[in-house]
Coordinates of C-alpha atoms in Angstrom, one line a residue:
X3 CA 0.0 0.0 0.0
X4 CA 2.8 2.0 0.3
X5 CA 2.9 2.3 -3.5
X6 CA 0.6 5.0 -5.2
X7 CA -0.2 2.6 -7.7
X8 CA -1.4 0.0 -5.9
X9 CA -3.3 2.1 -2.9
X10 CA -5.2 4.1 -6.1
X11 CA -7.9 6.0 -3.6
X12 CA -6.5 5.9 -0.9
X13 CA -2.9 6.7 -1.6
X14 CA -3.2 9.6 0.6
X15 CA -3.6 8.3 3.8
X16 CA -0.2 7.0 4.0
X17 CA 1.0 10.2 3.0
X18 CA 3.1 10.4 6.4
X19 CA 4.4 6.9 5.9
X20 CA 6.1 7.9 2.3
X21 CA 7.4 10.7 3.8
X22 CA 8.9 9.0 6.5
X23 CA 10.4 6.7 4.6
X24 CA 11.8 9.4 2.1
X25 CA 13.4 10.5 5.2
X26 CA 15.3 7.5 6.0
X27 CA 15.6 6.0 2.7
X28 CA 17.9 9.6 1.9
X29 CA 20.0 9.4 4.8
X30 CA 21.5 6.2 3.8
X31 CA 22.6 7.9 0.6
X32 CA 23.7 11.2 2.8
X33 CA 25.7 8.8 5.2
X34 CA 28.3 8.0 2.3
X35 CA 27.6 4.9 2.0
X36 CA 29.6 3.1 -0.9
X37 CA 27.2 -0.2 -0.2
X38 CA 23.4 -0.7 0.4
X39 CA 22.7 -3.7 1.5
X40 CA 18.7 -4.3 1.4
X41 CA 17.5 -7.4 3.8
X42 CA 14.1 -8.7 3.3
X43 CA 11.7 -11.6 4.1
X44 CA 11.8 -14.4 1.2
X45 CA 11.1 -18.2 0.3
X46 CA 14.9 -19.1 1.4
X47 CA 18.0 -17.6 1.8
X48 CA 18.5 -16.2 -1.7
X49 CA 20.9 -13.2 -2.5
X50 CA 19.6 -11.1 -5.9
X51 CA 22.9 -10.2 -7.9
X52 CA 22.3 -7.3 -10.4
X53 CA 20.0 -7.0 -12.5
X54 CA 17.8 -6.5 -9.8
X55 CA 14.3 -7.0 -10.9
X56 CA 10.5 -7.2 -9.6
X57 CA 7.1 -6.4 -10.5
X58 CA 4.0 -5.4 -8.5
X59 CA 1.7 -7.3 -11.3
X60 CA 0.7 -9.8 -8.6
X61 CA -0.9 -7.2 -6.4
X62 CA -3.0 -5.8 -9.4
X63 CA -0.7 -3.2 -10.7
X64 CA 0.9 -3.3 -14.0
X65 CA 4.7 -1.9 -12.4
X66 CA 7.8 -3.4 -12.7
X67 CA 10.6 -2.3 -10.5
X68 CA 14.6 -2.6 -11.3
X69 CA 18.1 -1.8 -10.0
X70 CA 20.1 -2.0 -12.9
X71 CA 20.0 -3.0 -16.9
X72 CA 16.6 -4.8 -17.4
X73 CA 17.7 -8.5 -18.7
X74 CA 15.3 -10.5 -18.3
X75 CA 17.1 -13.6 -19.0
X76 CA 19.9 -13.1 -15.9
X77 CA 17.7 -11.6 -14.0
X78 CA 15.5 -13.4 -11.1
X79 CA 12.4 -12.0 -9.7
X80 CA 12.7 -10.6 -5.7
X81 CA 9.9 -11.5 -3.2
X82 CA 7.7 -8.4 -2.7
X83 CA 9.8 -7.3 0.2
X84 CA 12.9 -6.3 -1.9
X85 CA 10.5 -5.1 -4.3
X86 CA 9.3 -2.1 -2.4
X87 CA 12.9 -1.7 -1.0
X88 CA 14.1 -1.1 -4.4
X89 CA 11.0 0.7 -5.4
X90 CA 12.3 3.1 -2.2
X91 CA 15.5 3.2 -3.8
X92 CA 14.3 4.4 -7.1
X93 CA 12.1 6.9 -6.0
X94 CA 15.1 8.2 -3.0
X95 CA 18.6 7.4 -5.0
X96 CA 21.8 8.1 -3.3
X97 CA 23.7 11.2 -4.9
X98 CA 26.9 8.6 -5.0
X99 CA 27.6 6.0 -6.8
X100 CA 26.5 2.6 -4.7
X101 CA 26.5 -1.2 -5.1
X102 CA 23.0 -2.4 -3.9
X103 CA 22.9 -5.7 -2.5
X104 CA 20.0 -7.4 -2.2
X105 CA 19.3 -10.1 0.2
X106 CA 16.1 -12.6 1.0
X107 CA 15.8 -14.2 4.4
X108 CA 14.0 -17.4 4.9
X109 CA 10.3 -16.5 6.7
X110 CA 11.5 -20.0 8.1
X111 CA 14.8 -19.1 9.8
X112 CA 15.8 -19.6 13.1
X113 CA 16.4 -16.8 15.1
X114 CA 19.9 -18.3 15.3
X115 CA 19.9 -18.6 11.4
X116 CA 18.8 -15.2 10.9
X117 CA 21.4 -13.7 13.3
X118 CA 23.9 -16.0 11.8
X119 CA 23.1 -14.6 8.0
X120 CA 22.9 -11.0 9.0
X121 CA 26.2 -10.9 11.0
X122 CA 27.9 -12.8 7.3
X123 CA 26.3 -10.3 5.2
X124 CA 27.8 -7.2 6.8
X125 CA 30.5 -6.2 4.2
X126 CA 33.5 -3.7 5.1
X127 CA 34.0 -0.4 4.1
X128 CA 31.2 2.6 4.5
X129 CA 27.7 0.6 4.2
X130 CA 24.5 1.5 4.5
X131 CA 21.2 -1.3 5.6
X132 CA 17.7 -1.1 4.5
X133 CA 15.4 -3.8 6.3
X134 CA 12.6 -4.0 4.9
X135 CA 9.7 -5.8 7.3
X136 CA 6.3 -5.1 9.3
X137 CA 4.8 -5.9 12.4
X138 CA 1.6 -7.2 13.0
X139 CA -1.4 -8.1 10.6
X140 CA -3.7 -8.5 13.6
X141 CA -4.8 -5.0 14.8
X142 CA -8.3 -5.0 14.8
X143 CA -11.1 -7.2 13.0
X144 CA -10.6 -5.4 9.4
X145 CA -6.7 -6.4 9.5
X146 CA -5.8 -9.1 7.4
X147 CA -5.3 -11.7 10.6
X148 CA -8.2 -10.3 11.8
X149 CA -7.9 -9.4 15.9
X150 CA -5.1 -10.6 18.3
X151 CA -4.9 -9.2 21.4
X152 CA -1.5 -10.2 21.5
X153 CA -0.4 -8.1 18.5
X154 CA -0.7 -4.6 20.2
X155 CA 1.6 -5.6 23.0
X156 CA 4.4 -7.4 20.4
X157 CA 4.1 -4.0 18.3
X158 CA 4.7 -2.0 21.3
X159 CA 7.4 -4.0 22.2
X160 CA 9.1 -4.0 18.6
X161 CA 8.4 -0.1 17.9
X162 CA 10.8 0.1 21.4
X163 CA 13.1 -2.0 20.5
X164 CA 13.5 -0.3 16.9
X165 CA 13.7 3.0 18.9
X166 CA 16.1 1.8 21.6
X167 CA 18.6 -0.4 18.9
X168 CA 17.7 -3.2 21.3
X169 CA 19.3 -5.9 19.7
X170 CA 18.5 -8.2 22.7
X171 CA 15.1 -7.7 22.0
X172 CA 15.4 -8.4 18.1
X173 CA 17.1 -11.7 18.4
X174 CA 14.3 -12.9 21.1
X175 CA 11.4 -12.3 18.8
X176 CA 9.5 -15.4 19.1
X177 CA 9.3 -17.3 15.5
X178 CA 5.9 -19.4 16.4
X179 CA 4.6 -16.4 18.3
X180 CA 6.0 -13.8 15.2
X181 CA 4.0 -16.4 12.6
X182 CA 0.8 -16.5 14.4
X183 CA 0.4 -13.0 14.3
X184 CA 1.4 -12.8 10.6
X185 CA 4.8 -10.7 11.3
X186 CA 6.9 -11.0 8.2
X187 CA 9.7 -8.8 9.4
X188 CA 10.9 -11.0 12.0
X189 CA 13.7 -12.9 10.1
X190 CA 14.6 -9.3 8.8
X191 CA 15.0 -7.5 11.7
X192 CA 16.8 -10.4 13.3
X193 CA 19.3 -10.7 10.5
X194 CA 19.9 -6.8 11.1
X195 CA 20.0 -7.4 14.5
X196 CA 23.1 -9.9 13.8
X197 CA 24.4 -7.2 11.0
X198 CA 24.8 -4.3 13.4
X199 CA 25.9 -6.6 16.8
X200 CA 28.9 -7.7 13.6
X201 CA 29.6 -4.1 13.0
X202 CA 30.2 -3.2 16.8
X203 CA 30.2 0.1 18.1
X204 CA 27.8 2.2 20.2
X205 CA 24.6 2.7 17.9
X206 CA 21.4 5.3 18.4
X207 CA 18.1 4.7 17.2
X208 CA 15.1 7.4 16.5
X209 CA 11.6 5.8 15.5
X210 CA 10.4 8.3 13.3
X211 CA 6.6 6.4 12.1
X212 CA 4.4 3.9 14.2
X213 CA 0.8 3.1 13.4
X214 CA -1.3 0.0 12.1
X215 CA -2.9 1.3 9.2
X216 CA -5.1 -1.1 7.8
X217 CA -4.5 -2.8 10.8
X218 CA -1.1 -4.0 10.1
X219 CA 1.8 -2.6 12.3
X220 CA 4.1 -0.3 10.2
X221 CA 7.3 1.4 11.6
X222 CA 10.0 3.7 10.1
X223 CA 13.2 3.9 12.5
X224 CA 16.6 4.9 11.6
X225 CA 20.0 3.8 13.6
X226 CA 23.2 5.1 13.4
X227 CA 26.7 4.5 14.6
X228 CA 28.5 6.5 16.6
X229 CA 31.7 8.4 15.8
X230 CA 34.0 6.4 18.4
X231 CA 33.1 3.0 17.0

């Protein structure tokens, strides 16, 4: 929904989402980043070399989105999540030339796995990492998991955790728990979570969106390192 396109109508009540994201999406490119590595929920563990390509055909919207020369033929299709990451990209490039690297996480992953992949896929040099991932699809009867009571609380506790760079909190997010309450961003924010604890450092967080539009928890948080580390 996030997309113009495919919210038609009622594009403009996530207005303040899209900005938010503009936000965050440009200070990756104002950080200097030389590398953006993009981590999203997928079928498997799957890393997308260039050409990057998706489409939002599926979701009733004749738009295909792509890093890169369009080849069809070396090209593999990203699950929706890198999708609207590179849609981001697209619409927010970084003023620098970058390498975008795109990379699927299994929805089935163990925490462990997760923490594991994130804390390989942190490359050296100045980098920049855009998880792409929601909460909860269970706020209220007219979300698409309809009403858990538990989802409210589990938001709460994530939109903190994004806020606070609790990377604790992160790794314990509870995969059974996470899947009943139809929260694809768990293996994503874990394999962040095992990205940044790789990087080191002392890290600040500021959550800059939280709401459940459509009943579906959606937060926009940037972190960033410190000078020291």
């Amino acid at each position: 929904m996030i997309v113009p396109e495919v919210a038609g109508g009622a594009a403009a009540e996530l207005d303040d989402l899209r900005a938010a994201c503009a936000d965050a999406v440009t200070m990756l490119g104002k950080a200097g980043a030389r590398q953006i590595v993009v981590f999203g929920a997928d079928s498997s563990m799957t890393s997308y070399d260039p050409p990057q390509r998706g489409s939002l055909r599926p979701w009733g919207v004749d738009l295909d989105v792509s890093l890169g020369p369009h080849d069809p033929l070396e090209s593999h299709q990203m699950p929706l999540s890198l999708v609207i990451g590179a849609w981001l990209l697209r619409q927010h490039p970084p003023q620098q030339p970058v390498v975008v690297n795109m990379q699927g996480i299994a929805g089935t992953a163990t925490p462990a796995e997760c923490r594991h992949f994130g804390e390989c896929c942190a490359p050296d040099g100045r980098w920049a990492l855009l998880v792409m991932g929601d909460g909860s699809s269970s706020r209220g009867i007219k979300s698409p998991g309809y009403d858990d009571p538990r989802a409210l609380p589990y938001d709460d506790a994530l939109a903190a955790a994004l806020a606070d760079v609790d990377l604790d909190v992160l790794h314990g997010l509870d995969p059974a728990l996470s899947a009943e309450l139809g929260v694809a961003g768990r293996p994503a924010f874990q394999a962040a979570a095992g990205a940044v604890a790789a990087a080191g450092g002392a890290w600040s967080g500021e959550l800059t969106y939280n709401a459940a539009p459509y009943g579906v928890g959606y937060f926009v948080a940037t972190w960033q390192r410190g000078a020291a580390a």
